[in-house]
Coordinates of C-alpha atoms in Angstrom, one line a residue:
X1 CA 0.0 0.0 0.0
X2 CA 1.7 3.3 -1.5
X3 CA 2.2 5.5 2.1
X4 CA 4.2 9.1 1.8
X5 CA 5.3 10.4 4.5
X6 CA 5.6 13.7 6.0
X7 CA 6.9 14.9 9.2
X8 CA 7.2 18.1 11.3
X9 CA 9.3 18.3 14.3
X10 CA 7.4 16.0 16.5
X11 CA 4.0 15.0 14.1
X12 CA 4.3 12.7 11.4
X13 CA 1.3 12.7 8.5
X14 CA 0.4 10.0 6.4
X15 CA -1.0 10.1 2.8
X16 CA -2.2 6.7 1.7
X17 CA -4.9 5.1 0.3
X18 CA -5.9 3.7 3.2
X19 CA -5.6 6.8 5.5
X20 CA -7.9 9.7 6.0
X21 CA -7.5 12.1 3.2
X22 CA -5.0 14.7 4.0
X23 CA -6.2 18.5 4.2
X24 CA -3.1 20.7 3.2
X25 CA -4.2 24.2 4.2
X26 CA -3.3 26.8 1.2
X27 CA -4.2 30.4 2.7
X28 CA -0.5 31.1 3.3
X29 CA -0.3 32.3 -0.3
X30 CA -0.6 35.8 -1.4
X31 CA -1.3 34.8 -4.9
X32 CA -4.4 36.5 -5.5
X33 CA -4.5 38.2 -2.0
X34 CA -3.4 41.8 -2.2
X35 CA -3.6 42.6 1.5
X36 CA -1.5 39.8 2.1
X37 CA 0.9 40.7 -0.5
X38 CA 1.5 44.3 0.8
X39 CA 1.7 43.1 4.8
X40 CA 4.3 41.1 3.8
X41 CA 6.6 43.5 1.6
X42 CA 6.0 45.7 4.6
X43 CA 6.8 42.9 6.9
X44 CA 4.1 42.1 8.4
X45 CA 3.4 38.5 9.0
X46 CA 0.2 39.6 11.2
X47 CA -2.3 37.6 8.6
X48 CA 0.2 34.4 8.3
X49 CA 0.3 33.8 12.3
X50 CA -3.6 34.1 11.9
X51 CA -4.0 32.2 9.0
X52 CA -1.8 29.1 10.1
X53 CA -3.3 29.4 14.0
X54 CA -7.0 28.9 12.0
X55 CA -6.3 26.5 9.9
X56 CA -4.8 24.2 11.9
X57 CA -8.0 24.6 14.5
X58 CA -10.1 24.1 11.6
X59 CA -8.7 20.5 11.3
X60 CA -5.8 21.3 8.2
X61 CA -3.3 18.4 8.4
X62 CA -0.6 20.3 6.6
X63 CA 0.1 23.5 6.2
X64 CA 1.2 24.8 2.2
X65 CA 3.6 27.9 2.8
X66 CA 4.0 29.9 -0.4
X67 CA 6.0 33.3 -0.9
X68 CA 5.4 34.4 -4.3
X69 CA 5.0 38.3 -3.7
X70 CA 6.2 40.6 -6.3
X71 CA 7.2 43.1 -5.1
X72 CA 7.0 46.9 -5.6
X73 CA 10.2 47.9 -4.3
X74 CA 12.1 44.7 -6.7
X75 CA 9.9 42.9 -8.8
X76 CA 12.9 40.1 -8.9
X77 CA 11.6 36.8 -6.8
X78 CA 14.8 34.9 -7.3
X79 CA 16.4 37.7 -4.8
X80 CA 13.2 38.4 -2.8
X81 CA 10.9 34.9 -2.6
X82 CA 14.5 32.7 -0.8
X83 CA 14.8 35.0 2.3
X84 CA 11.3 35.4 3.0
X85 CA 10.5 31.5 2.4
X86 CA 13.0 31.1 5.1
X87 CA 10.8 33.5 7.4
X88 CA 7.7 32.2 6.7
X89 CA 9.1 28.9 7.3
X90 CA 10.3 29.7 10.7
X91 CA 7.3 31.6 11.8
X92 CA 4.6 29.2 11.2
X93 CA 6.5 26.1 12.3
X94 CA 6.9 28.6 15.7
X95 CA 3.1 28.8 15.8
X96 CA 1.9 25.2 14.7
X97 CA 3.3 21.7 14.6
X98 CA 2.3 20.1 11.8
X99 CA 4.0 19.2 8.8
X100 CA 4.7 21.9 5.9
X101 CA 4.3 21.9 2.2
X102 CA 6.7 24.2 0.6
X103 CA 5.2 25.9 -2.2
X104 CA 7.6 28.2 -5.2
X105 CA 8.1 28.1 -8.6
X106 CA 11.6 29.4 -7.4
X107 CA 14.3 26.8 -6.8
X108 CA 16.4 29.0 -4.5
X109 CA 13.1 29.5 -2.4
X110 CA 12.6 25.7 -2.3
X111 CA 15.8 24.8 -1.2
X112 CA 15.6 28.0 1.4
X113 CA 12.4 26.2 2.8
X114 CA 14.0 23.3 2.9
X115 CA 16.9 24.5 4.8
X116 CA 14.8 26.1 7.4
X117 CA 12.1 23.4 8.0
X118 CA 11.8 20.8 10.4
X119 CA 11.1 17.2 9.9
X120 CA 10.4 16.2 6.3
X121 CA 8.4 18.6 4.5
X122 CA 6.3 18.0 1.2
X123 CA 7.8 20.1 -1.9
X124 CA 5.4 22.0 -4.1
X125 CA 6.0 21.5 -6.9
X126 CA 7.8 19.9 -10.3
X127 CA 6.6 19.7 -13.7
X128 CA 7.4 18.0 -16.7
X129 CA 9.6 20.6 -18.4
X130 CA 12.7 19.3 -18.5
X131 CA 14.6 22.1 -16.9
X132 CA 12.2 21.8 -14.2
X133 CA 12.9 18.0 -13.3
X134 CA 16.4 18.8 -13.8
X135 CA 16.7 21.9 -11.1
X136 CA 13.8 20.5 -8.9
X137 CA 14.7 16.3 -8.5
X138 CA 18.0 17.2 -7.3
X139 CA 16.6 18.8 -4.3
X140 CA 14.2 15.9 -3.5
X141 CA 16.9 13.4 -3.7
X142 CA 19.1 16.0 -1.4
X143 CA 17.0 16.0 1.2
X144 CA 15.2 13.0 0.9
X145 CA 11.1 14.9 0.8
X146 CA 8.1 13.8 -1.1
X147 CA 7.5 16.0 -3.8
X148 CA 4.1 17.0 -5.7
X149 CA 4.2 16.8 -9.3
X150 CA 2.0 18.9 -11.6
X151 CA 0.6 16.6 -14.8
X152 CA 1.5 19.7 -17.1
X153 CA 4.8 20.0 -19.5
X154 CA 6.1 22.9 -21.7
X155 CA 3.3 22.1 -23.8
X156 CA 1.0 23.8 -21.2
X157 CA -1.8 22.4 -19.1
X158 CA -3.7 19.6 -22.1
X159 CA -7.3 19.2 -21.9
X160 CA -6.7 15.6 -22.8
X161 CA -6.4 13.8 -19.7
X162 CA -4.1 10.9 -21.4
X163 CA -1.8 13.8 -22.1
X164 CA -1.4 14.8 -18.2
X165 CA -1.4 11.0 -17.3
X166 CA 1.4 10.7 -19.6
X167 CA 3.4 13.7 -18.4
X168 CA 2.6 12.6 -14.7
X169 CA 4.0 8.9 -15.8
X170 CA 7.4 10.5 -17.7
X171 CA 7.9 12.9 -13.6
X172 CA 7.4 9.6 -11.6
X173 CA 10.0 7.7 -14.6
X174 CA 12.5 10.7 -14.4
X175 CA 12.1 10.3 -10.4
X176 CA 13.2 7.1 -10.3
X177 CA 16.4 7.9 -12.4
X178 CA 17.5 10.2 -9.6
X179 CA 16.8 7.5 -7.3
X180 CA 13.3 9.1 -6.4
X181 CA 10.4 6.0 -5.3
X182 CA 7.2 6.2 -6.2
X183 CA 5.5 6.6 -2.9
X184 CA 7.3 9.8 -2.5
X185 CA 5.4 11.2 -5.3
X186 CA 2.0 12.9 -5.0
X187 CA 0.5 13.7 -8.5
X188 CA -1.9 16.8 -9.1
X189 CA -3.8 15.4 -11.9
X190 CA -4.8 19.0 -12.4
X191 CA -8.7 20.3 -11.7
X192 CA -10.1 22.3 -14.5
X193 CA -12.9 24.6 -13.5
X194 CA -16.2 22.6 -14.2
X195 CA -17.9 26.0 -15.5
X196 CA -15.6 25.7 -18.4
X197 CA -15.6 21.9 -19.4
X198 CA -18.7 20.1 -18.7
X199 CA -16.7 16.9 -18.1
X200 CA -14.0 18.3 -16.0
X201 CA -15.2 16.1 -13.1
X202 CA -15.1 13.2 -15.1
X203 CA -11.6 13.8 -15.7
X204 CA -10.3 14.1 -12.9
X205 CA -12.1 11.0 -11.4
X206 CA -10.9 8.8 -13.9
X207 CA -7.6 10.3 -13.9
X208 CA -7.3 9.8 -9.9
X209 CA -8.0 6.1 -10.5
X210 CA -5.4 5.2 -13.5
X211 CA -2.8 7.3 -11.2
X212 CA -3.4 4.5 -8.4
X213 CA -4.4 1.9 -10.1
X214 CA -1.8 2.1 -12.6
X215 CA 1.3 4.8 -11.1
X216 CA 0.6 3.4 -7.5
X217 CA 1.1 6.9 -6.5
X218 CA -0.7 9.5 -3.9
X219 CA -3.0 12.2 -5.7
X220 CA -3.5 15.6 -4.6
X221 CA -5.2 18.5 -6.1
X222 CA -6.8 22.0 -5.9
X223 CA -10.1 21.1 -5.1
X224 CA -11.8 24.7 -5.4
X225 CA -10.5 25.0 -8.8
X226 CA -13.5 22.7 -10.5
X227 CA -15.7 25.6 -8.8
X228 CA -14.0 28.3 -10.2
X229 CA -16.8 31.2 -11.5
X230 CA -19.9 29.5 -10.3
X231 CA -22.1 30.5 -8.1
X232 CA -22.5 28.1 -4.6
X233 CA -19.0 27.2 -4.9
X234 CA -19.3 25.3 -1.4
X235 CA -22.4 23.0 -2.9
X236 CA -20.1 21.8 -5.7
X237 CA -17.1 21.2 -3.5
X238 CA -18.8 19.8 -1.1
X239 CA -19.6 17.1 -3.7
X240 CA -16.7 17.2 -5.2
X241 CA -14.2 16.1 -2.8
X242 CA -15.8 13.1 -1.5
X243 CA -16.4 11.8 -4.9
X244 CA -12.8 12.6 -5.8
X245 CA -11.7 10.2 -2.7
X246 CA -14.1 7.5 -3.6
X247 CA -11.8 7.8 -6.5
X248 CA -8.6 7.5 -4.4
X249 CA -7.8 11.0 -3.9
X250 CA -5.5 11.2 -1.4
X251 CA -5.0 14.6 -0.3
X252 CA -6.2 18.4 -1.4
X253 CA -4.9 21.7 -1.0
X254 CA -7.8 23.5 0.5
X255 CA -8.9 26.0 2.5
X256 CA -10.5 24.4 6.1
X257 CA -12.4 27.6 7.3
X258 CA -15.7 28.9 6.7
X259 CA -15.1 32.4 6.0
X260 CA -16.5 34.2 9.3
X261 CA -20.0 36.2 9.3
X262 CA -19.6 39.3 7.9
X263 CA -20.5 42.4 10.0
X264 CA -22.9 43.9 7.5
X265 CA -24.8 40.6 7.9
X266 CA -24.8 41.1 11.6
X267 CA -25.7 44.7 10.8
X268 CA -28.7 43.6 8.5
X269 CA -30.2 40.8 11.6
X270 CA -30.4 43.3 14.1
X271 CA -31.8 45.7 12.2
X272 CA -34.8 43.3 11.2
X273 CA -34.7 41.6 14.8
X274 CA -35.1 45.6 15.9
X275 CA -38.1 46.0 13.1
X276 CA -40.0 43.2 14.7
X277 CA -40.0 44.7 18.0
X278 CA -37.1 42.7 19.4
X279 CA -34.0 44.5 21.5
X280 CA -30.8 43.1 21.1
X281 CA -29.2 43.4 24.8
X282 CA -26.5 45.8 24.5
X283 CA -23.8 43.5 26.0
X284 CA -24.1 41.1 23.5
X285 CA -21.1 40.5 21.5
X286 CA -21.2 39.5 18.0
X287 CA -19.8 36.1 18.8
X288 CA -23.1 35.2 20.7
X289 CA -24.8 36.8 18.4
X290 CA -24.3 34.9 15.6
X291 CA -24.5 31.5 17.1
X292 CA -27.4 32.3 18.6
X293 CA -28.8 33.3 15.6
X294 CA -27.4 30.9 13.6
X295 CA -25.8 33.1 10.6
X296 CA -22.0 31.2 11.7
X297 CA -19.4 32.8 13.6
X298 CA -16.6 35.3 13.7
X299 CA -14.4 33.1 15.0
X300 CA -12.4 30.3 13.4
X301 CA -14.5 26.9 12.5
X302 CA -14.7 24.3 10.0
X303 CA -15.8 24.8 6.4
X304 CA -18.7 22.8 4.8
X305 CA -15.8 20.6 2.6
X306 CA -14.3 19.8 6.1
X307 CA -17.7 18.1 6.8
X308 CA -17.8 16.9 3.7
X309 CA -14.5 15.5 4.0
X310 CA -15.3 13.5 7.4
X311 CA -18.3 12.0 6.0
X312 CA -16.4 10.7 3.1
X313 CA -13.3 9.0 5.4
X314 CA -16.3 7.8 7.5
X315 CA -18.3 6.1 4.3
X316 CA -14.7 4.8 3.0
X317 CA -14.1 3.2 6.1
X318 CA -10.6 5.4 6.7
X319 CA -12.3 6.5 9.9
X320 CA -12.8 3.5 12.9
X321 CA -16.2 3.4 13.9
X322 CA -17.0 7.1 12.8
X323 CA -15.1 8.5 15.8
X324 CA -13.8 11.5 14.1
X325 CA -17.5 12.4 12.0
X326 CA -19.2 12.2 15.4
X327 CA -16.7 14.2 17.1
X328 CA -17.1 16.7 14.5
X329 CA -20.2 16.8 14.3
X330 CA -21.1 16.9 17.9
X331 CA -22.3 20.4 19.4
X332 CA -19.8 21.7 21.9
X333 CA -20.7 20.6 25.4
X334 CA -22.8 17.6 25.1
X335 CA -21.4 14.7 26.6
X336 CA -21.9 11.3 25.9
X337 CA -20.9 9.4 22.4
X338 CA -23.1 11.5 20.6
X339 CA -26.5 11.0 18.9
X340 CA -27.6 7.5 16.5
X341 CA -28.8 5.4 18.8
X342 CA -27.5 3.7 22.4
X343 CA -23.6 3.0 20.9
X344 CA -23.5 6.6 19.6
X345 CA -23.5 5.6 15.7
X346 CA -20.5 3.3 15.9
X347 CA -20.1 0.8 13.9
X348 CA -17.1 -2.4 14.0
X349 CA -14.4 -1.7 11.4
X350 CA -14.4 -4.6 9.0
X351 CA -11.4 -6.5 8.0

């Protein structure tokens, strides 16, 4: 059974076919996040300590750390991404134990992550370009990491998924020359959005199988990709990911937290709970507000795909007698084994 495994300082995480699927967090990424991108030319790491603190809480099993700002000041990422990989590196690992997934398309700012993290990290990522394998495979042989590879080439990302099983069959080949086993491989089959190509799903499901069924390798993927421009992008993850790991998805780089209750929307409820007649006690905080409304919470909790996710180890049998869905799912504070009936809703894990 193909296992990769990655290790922080004291906490070691398995990606396996017959493991829970692995949640790698990926808001530690300014791509896309212009906030983020100016704290941290200005040096501010404010939103990383949060980020990586929340995820983690939210149930994230690893942690992607990515440092791809451009910067005003020198747009040149070969001098700027390598140092503050480094920080990043050490700050979160400061703040959280749990393994790290070191994410550049720089070399120098890989092999800075990998200098400055502990344990055995997860590299993200190679491709098929030659020059790529060539300046990237080293490292992974160096110091001895699992590495994601990306099913595109210099030919670009195909929409033909034969083509990116083919160039995710030539990385795992031209691993194995540098001495590079298959186990330490986790394939991104690639997710295109599914507002784009009807069959997009499709693809990636079938893709996920030949990859185990034929590579023997872990998968991993964007999963909020095949939502990309639609609207109710949590309804189609939601369904996404657990029919991705019935397919033997391993692991997905995701985001774990439900994005927290936005104060116009607490704004709005009081205003129609004042409209009907009903005062809001002044000393209420928003916190207890929401949840006792029920419109979510400012705080830090789990998104929808996290449920989604437990359900699916659960139904797959990668989680013992439901323990971990029940304890999810289980309102804070009320004892006992939970609700289903007298044992709680546990079943015996078959052989």
């Amino acid at each position: 059974m193909t296992r990769t495994i990655v290790e922080s300082k004291t906490k070691t995480a398995i990606i396996g076919f017959d493991q829970p699927v692995c949640v790698i967090g990926e808001r530690i990424n300014p791509t896309g996040r212009k906030k983020l991108a100016a704290e941290l030319e200005a040096g501010d790491f404010s939103t990383v300590e949060k980020d990586a603190i929340a995820q983690v809480a939210c149930g994230a099993t690893m942690l992607d750390v990515n440092a791809g700002v451009v910067y005003n000041s020198n747009p040149n990422p070969n001098e700027t991404e390598p140092p503050l990989m480094t920080k990043m590196i050490e700050l979160v690992q400061g703040l959280v134990d749990v393994p790290l997934c070191i994410d550049s398309s720089v070399p120098a700012a890989l092999e800075a992550g990998l200098a400055a993290a502990q344990g055995r990290p997860l590299l993200n990522a190679v491709t098929g370009e030659e020059d790529r394998l060539e300046l990237v495979l080293p490292l992974v042989k160096k110091y001895n990491v699992p590495v994601v590879a990306i099913s595109n080439d210099d030919t670009g990302i195909s929409e033909d998924p034969d083509v990116r099983f083919a160039v995710a069959k030539k990385i795992v080949e031209r691993a194995a020359d540098f001495g590079i086993p298959a186990h330490d491989i986790v394939v991104d089959p690639l997710v295109m959005p599914i507002g784009a190509m009807a069959t997009a799903g499709l693809q990636v499901f079938a893709l996920v199988r030949r990859l185990r069924d034929e590579l023997g390798v872990n998968t991993t993927c964007g999963a909020s990709n095949i939502s990309f421009g639609l609207p109710n992008r949590h309804g189609i993850n939601n369904a996404f990911l657990p029919m991705a790991m019935a397919s033997g998805m391993t692991s997905a780089i995701m985001n774990p937290c439900a994005l927290p209750t936005p104060l116009s929307k607490i704004a709005e409820k009081k205003a129609e709970l004042e409209a009907a007649g009903i005062v809001v006690p002044e000393e209420m905080d928003d916190e207890t507000f929401c949840r006792l409304m029920g419109i979510g919470s400012r705080e830090a909790q789990p998104g929808g795909e996290m449920s989604a996710i437990r359900a699916a180890n659960f139904l797959t049998n990668n989680d013992p007698s439901g323990a971990e869905w029940i304890r999810f799912n289980r309102p804070p504070g009320v004892p006992g084994e939970g609700r289903g009936g007298r044992d709680g809703g546990r079943r015996r894990r078959r052989a």
